PDB file of C-alpha atoms in Angstrom:
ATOM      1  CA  UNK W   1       2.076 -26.816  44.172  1.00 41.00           C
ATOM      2  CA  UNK W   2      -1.347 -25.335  42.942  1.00 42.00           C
ATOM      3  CA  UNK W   3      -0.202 -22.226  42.839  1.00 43.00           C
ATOM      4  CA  UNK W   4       3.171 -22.879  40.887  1.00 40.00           C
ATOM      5  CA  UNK W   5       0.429 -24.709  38.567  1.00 39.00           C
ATOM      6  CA  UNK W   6      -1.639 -21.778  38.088  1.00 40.00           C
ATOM      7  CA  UNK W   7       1.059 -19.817  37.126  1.00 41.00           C
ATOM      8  CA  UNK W   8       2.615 -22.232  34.471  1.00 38.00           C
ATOM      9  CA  UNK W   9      -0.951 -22.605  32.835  1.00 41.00           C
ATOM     10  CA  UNK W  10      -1.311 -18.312  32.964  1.00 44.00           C
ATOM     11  CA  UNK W  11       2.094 -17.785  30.941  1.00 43.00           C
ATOM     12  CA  UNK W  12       1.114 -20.973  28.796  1.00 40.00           C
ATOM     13  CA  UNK W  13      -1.753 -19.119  27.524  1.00 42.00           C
ATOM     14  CA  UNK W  14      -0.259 -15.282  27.421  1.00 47.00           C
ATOM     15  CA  UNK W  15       2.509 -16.882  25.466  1.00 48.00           C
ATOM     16  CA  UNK W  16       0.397 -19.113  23.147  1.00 48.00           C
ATOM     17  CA  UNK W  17      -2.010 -15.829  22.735  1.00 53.00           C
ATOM     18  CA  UNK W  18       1.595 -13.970  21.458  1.00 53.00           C
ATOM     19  CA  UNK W  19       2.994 -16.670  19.033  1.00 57.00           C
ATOM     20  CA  UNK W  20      -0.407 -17.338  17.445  1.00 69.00           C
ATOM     21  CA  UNK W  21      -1.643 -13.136  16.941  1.00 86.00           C
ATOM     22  CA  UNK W  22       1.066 -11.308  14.890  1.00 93.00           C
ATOM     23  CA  UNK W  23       0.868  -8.825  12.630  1.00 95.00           C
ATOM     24  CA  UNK W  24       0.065  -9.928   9.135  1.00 96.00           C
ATOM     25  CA  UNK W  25       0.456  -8.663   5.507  1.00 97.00           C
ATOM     26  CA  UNK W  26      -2.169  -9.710   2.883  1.00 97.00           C
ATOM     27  CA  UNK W  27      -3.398 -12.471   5.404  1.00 95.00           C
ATOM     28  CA  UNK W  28       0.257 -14.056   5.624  1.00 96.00           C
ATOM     29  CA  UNK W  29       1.883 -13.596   9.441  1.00 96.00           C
ATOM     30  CA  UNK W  30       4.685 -11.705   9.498  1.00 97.00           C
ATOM     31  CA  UNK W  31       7.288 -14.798  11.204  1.00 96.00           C
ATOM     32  CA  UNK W  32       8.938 -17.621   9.990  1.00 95.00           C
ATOM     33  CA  UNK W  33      11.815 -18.060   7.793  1.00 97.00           C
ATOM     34  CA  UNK W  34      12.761 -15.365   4.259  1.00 97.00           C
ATOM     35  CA  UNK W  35      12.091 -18.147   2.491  1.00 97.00           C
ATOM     36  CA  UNK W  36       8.978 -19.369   2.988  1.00 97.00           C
ATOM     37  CA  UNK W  37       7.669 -15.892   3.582  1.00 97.00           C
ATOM     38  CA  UNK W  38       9.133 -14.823  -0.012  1.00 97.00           C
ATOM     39  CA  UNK W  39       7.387 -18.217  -1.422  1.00 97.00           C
ATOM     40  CA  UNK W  40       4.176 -16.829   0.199  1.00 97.00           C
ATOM     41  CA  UNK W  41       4.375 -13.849  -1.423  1.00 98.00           C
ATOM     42  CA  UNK W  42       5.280 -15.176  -4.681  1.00 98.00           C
ATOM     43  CA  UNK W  43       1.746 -17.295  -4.415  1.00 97.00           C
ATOM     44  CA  UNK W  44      -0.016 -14.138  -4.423  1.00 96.00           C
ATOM     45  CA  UNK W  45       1.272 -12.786  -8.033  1.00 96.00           C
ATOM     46  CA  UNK W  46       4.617 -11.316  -6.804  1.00 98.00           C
ATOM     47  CA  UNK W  47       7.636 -11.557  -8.493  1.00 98.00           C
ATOM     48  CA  UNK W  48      10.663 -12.097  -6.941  1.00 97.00           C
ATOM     49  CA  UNK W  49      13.698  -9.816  -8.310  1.00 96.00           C
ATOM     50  CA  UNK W  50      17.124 -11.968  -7.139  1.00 93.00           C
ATOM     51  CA  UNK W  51      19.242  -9.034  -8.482  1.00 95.00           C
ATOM     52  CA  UNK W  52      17.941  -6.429  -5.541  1.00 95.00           C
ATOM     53  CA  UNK W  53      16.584  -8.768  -3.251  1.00 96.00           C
ATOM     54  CA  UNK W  54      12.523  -7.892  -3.530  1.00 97.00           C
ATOM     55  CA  UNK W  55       9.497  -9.007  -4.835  1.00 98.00           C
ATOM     56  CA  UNK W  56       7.333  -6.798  -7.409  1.00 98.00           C
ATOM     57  CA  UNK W  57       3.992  -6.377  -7.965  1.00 98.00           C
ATOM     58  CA  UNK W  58       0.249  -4.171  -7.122  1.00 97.00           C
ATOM     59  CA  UNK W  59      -0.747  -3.835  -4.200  1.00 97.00           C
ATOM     60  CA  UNK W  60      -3.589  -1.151  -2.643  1.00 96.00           C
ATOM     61  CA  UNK W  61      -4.089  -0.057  -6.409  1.00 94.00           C
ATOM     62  CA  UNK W  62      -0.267   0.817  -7.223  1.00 96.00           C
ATOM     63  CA  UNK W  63       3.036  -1.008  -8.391  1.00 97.00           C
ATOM     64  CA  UNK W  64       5.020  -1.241  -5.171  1.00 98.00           C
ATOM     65  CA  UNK W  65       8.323  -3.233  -4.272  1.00 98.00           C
ATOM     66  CA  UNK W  66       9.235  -5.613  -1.209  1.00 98.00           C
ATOM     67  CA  UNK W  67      11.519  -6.062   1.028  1.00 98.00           C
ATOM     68  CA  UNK W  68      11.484  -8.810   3.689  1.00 98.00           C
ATOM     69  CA  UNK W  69      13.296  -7.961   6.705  1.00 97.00           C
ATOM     70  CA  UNK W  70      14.592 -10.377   9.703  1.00 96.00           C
ATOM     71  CA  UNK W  71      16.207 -10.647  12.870  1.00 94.00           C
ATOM     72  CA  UNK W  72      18.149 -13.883  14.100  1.00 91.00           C
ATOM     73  CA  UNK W  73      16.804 -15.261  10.886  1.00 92.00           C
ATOM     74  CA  UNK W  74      13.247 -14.510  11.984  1.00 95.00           C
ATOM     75  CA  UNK W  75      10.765 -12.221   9.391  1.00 97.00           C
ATOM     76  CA  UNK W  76       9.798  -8.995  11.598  1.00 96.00           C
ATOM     77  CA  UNK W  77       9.278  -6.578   8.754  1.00 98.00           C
ATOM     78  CA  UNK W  78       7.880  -6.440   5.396  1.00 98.00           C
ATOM     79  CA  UNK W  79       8.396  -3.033   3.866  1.00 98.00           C
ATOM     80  CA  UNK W  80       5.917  -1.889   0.494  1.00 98.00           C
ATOM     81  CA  UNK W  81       7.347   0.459  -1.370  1.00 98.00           C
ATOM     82  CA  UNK W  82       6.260   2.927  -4.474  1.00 97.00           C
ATOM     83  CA  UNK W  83       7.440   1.722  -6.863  1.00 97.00           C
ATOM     84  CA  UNK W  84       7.008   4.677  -8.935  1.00 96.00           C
ATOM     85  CA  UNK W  85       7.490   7.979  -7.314  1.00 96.00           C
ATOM     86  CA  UNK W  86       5.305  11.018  -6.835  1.00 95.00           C
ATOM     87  CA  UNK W  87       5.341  14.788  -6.674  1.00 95.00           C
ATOM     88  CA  UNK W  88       4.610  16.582  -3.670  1.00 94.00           C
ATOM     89  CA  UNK W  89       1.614  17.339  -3.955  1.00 94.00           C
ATOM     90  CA  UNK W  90       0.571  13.672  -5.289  1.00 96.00           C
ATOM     91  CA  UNK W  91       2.383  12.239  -2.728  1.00 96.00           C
ATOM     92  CA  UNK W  92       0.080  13.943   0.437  1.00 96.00           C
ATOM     93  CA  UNK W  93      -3.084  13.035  -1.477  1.00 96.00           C
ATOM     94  CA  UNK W  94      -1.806   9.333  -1.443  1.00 97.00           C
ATOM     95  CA  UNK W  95      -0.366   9.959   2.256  1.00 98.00           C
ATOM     96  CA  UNK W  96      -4.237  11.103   2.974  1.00 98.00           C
ATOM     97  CA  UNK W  97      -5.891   8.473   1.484  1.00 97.00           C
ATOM     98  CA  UNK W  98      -3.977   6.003   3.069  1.00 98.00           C
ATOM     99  CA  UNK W  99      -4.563   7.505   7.122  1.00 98.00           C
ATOM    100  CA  UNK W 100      -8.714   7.643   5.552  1.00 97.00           C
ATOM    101  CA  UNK W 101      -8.241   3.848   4.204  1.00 97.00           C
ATOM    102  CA  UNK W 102      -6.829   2.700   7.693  1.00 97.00           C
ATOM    103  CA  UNK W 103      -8.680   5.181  10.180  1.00 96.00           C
ATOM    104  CA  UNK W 104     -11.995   3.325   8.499  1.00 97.00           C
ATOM    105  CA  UNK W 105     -10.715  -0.475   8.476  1.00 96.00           C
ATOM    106  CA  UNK W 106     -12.025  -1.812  11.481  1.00 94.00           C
ATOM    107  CA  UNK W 107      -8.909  -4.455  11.726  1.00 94.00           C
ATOM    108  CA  UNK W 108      -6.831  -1.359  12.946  1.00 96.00           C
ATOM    109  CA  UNK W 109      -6.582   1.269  15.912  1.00 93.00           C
ATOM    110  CA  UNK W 110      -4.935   4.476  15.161  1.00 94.00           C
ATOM    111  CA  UNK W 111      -1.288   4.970  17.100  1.00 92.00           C
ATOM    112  CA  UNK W 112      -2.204   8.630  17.236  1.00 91.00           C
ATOM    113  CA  UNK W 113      -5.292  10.815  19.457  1.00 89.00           C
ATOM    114  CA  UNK W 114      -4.584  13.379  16.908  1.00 93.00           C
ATOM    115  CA  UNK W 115      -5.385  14.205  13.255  1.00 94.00           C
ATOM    116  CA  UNK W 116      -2.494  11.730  11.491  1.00 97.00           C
ATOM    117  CA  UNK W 117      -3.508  13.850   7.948  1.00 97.00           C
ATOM    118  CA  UNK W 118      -1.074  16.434   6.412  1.00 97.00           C
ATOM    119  CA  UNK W 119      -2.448  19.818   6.185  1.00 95.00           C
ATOM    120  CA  UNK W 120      -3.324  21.036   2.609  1.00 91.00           C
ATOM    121  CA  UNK W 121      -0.981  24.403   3.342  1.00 93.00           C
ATOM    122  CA  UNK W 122       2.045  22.051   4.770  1.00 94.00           C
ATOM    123  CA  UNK W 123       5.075  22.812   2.840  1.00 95.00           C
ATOM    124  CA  UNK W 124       6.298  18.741   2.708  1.00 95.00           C
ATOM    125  CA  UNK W 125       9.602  19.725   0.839  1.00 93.00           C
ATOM    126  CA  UNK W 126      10.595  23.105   3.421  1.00 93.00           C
ATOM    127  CA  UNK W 127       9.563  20.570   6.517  1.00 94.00           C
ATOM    128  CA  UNK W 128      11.271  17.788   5.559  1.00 94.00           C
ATOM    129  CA  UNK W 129      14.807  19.859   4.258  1.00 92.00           C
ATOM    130  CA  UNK W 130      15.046  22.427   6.289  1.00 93.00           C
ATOM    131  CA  UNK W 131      13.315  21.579   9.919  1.00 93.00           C
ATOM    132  CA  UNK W 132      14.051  17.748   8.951  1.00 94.00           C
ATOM    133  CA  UNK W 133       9.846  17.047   9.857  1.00 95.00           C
ATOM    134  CA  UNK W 134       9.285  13.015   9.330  1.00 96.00           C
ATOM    135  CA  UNK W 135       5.958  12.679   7.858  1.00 97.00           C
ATOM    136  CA  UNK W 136       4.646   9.468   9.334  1.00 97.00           C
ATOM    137  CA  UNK W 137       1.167   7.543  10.233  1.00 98.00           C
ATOM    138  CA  UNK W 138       1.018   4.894  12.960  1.00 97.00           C
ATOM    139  CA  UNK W 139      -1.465   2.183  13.120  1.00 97.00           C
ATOM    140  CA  UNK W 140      -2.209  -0.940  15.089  1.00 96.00           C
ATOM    141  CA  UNK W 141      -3.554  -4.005  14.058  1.00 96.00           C
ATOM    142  CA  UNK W 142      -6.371  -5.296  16.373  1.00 91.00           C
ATOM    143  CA  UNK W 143      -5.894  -9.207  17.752  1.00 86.00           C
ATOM    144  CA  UNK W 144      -8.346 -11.140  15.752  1.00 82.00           C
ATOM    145  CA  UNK W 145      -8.868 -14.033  18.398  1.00 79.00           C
ATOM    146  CA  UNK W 146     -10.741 -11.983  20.909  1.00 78.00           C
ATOM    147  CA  UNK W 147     -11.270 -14.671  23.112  1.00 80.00           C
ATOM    148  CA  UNK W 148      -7.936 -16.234  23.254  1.00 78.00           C
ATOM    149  CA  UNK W 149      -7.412 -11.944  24.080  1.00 80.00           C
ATOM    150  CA  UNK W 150      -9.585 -12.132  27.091  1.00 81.00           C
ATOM    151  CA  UNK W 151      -7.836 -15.722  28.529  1.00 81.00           C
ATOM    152  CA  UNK W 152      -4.434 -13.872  28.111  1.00 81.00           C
ATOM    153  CA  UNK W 153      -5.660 -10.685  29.634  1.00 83.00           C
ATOM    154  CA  UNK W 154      -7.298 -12.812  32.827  1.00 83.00           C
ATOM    155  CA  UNK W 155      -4.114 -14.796  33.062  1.00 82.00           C
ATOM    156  CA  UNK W 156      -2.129 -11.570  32.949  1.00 83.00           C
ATOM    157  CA  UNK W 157      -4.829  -9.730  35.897  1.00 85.00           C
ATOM    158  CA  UNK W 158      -4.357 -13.199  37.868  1.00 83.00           C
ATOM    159  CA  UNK W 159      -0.833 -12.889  38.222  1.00 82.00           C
ATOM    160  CA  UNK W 160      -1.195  -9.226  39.932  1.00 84.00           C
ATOM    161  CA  UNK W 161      -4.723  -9.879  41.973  1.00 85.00           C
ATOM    162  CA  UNK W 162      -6.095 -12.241  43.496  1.00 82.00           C
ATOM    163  CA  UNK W 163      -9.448 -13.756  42.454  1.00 79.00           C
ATOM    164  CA  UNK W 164     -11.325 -11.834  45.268  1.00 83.00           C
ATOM    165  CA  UNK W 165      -9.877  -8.330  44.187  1.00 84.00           C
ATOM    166  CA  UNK W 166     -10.772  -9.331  40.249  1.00 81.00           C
ATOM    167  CA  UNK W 167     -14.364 -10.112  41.382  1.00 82.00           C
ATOM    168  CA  UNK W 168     -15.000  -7.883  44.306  1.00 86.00           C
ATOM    169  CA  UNK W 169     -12.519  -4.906  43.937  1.00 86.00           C
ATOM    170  CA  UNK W 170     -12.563  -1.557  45.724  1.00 88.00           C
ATOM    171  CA  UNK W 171     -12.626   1.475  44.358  1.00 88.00           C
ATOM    172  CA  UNK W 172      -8.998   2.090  44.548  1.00 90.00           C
ATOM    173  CA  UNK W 173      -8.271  -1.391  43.220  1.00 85.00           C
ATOM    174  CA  UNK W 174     -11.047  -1.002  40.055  1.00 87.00           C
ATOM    175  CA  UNK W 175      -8.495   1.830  39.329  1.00 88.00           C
ATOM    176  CA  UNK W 176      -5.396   0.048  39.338  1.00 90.00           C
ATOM    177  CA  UNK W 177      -7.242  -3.224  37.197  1.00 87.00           C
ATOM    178  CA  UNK W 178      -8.318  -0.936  34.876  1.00 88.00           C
ATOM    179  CA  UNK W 179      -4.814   0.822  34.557  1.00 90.00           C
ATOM    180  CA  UNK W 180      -3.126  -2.907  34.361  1.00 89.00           C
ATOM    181  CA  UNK W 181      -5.566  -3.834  32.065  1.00 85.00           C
ATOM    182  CA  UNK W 182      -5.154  -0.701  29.377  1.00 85.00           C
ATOM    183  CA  UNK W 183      -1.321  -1.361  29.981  1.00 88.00           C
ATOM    184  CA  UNK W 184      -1.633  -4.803  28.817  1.00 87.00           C
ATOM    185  CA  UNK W 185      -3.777  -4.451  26.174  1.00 84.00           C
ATOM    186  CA  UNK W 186      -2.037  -1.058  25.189  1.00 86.00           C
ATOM    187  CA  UNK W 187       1.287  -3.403  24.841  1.00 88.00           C
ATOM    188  CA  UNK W 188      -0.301  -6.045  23.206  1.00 88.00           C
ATOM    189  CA  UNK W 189      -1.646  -3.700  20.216  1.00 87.00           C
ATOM    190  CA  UNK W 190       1.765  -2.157  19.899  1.00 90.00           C
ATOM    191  CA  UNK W 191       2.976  -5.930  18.741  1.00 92.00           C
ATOM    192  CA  UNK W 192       1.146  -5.367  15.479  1.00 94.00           C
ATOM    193  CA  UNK W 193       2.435  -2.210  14.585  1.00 95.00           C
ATOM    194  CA  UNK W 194       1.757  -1.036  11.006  1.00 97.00           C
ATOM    195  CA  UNK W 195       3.354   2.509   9.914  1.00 98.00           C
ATOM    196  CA  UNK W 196       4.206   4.823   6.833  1.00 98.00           C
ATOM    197  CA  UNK W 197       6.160   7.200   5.730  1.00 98.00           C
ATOM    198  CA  UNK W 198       6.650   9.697   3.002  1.00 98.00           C
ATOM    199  CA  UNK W 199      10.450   9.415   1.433  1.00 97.00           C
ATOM    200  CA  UNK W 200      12.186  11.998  -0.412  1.00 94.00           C
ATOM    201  CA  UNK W 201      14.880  11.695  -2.875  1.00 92.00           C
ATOM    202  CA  UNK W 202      16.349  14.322  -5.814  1.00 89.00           C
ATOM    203  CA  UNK W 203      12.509  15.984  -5.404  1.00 89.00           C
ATOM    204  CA  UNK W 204      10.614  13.019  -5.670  1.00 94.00           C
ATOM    205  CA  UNK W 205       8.424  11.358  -2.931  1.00 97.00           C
ATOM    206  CA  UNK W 206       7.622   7.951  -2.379  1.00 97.00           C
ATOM    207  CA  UNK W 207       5.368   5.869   0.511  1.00 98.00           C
ATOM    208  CA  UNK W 208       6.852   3.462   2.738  1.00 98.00           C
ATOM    209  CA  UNK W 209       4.575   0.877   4.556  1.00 98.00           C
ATOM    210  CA  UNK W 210       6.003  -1.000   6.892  1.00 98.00           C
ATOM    211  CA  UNK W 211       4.022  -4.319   8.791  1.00 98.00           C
ATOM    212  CA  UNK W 212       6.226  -4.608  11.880  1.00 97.00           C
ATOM    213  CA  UNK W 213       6.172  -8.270  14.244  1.00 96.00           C
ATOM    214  CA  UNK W 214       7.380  -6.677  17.165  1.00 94.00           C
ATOM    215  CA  UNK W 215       7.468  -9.992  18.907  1.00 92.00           C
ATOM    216  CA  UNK W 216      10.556 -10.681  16.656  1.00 93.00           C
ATOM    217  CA  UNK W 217      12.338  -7.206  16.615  1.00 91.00           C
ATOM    218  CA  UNK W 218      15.728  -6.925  18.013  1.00 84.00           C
ATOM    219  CA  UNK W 219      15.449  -5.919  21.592  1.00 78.00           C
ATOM    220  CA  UNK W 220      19.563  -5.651  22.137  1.00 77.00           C
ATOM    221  CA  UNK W 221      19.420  -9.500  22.957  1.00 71.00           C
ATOM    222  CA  UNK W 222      22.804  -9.081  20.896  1.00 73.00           C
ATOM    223  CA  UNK W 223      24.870  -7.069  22.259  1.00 69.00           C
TER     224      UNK W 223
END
């Protein structure tokens, strides 16, 4: 009975710790109904365009539009788009700026080990038309309750060990705690994903942002 206790309390808190910590855009989580998130967005100087279905406005220093995305009528994406497009080469400066604006905001962990920037000598317009190169940037945002992180990373350990292998481990079990650990913490990061894009159309480029809620992306629960 203690034990069937124990583990109702340990997914009480790793699912309280994954409702509460999504990914969020300008401070508002990315969940909920369209509605209320477009009414959210709207309170911070947006304006909401019925005819297409987006809100308008500045945002990082530029005029961009948005579109609110959901699945089973629950927000998982907000998309920021130029508004106003860019040449090529104006359009890797911004790309640039935007992997040195994230790489030093301590909120996020880059997706990447390697170099995310586009090389000053990259052809954008030969890569992307001829060897069909996506031009993208992954970043995660970090939890921002770190200790409601640590109680859902303890739960999650003290489903797989026992107390006695968590406090006294051997070597070979430090290795696989640490490995279960990463994993965990790897797959909780991966729930706040926030990624762009360069987008080409008739010559001209544009930026695509996207702040994904993985929590409420389809996962073929439909079909």
């Amino acid at each position: 009975m203690k034990k069937i206790l124990f583990i109702l309390l340990m997914l009480v808190s790793i699912t309280a710790f994954a409702e509460n910590d999504v990914t969020k855009f300008l401070g508002i989580p990315v969940d909920g109904f369209k509605q209320d998130m477009i009414q959210k967005l709207k309170a911070k100087g947006f304006k909401y365009d019925t005819t297409y279905d987006r809100l308008i406005g500045e945002f990082n220093g530029f005029d961009v539009e948005i579109g609110v995305v959901t699945n089973n009528n629950k927000v998982w994406r907000v998309m920021v788009a130029d508004a106003v497009a860019s040449s090529e080469t104006d359009i890797k400066i911004k790309f640039n700026r935007l992997v040195s604006q994230f790489s030093a905001n301590k909120r996020y962990m880059s997706g990447s080990t390697s170099d995310q920037t586009i090389p000053e000598s990259e052809d954008i317009s030969y890569k992307m038309l001829v060897d069909k190169k996506r031009f993208q940037a992954s970043f995660f945002q970090l939890p921002t309750d770190t200790v409601a992180l640590r109680v859902a990373l303890k739960s999650h350990l003290a489903g797989r060990f026992t107390l006695e292998q968590i406090e006294c481990p051997t070597e070979t079990e430090q290795k696989e705690i640490l490995f279960e650990s990463t994993s965990y913490l790897l797959d909780i990061y991966s729930k706040k994903s926030v990624w762009f894009m360069i987008s080409e159309e008739y010559g001209q480029y544009r930026i695509l942002l996207y702040y994904d809620n993985e929590y409420n992306h389809s996962d073929g629960e439909d079909l």
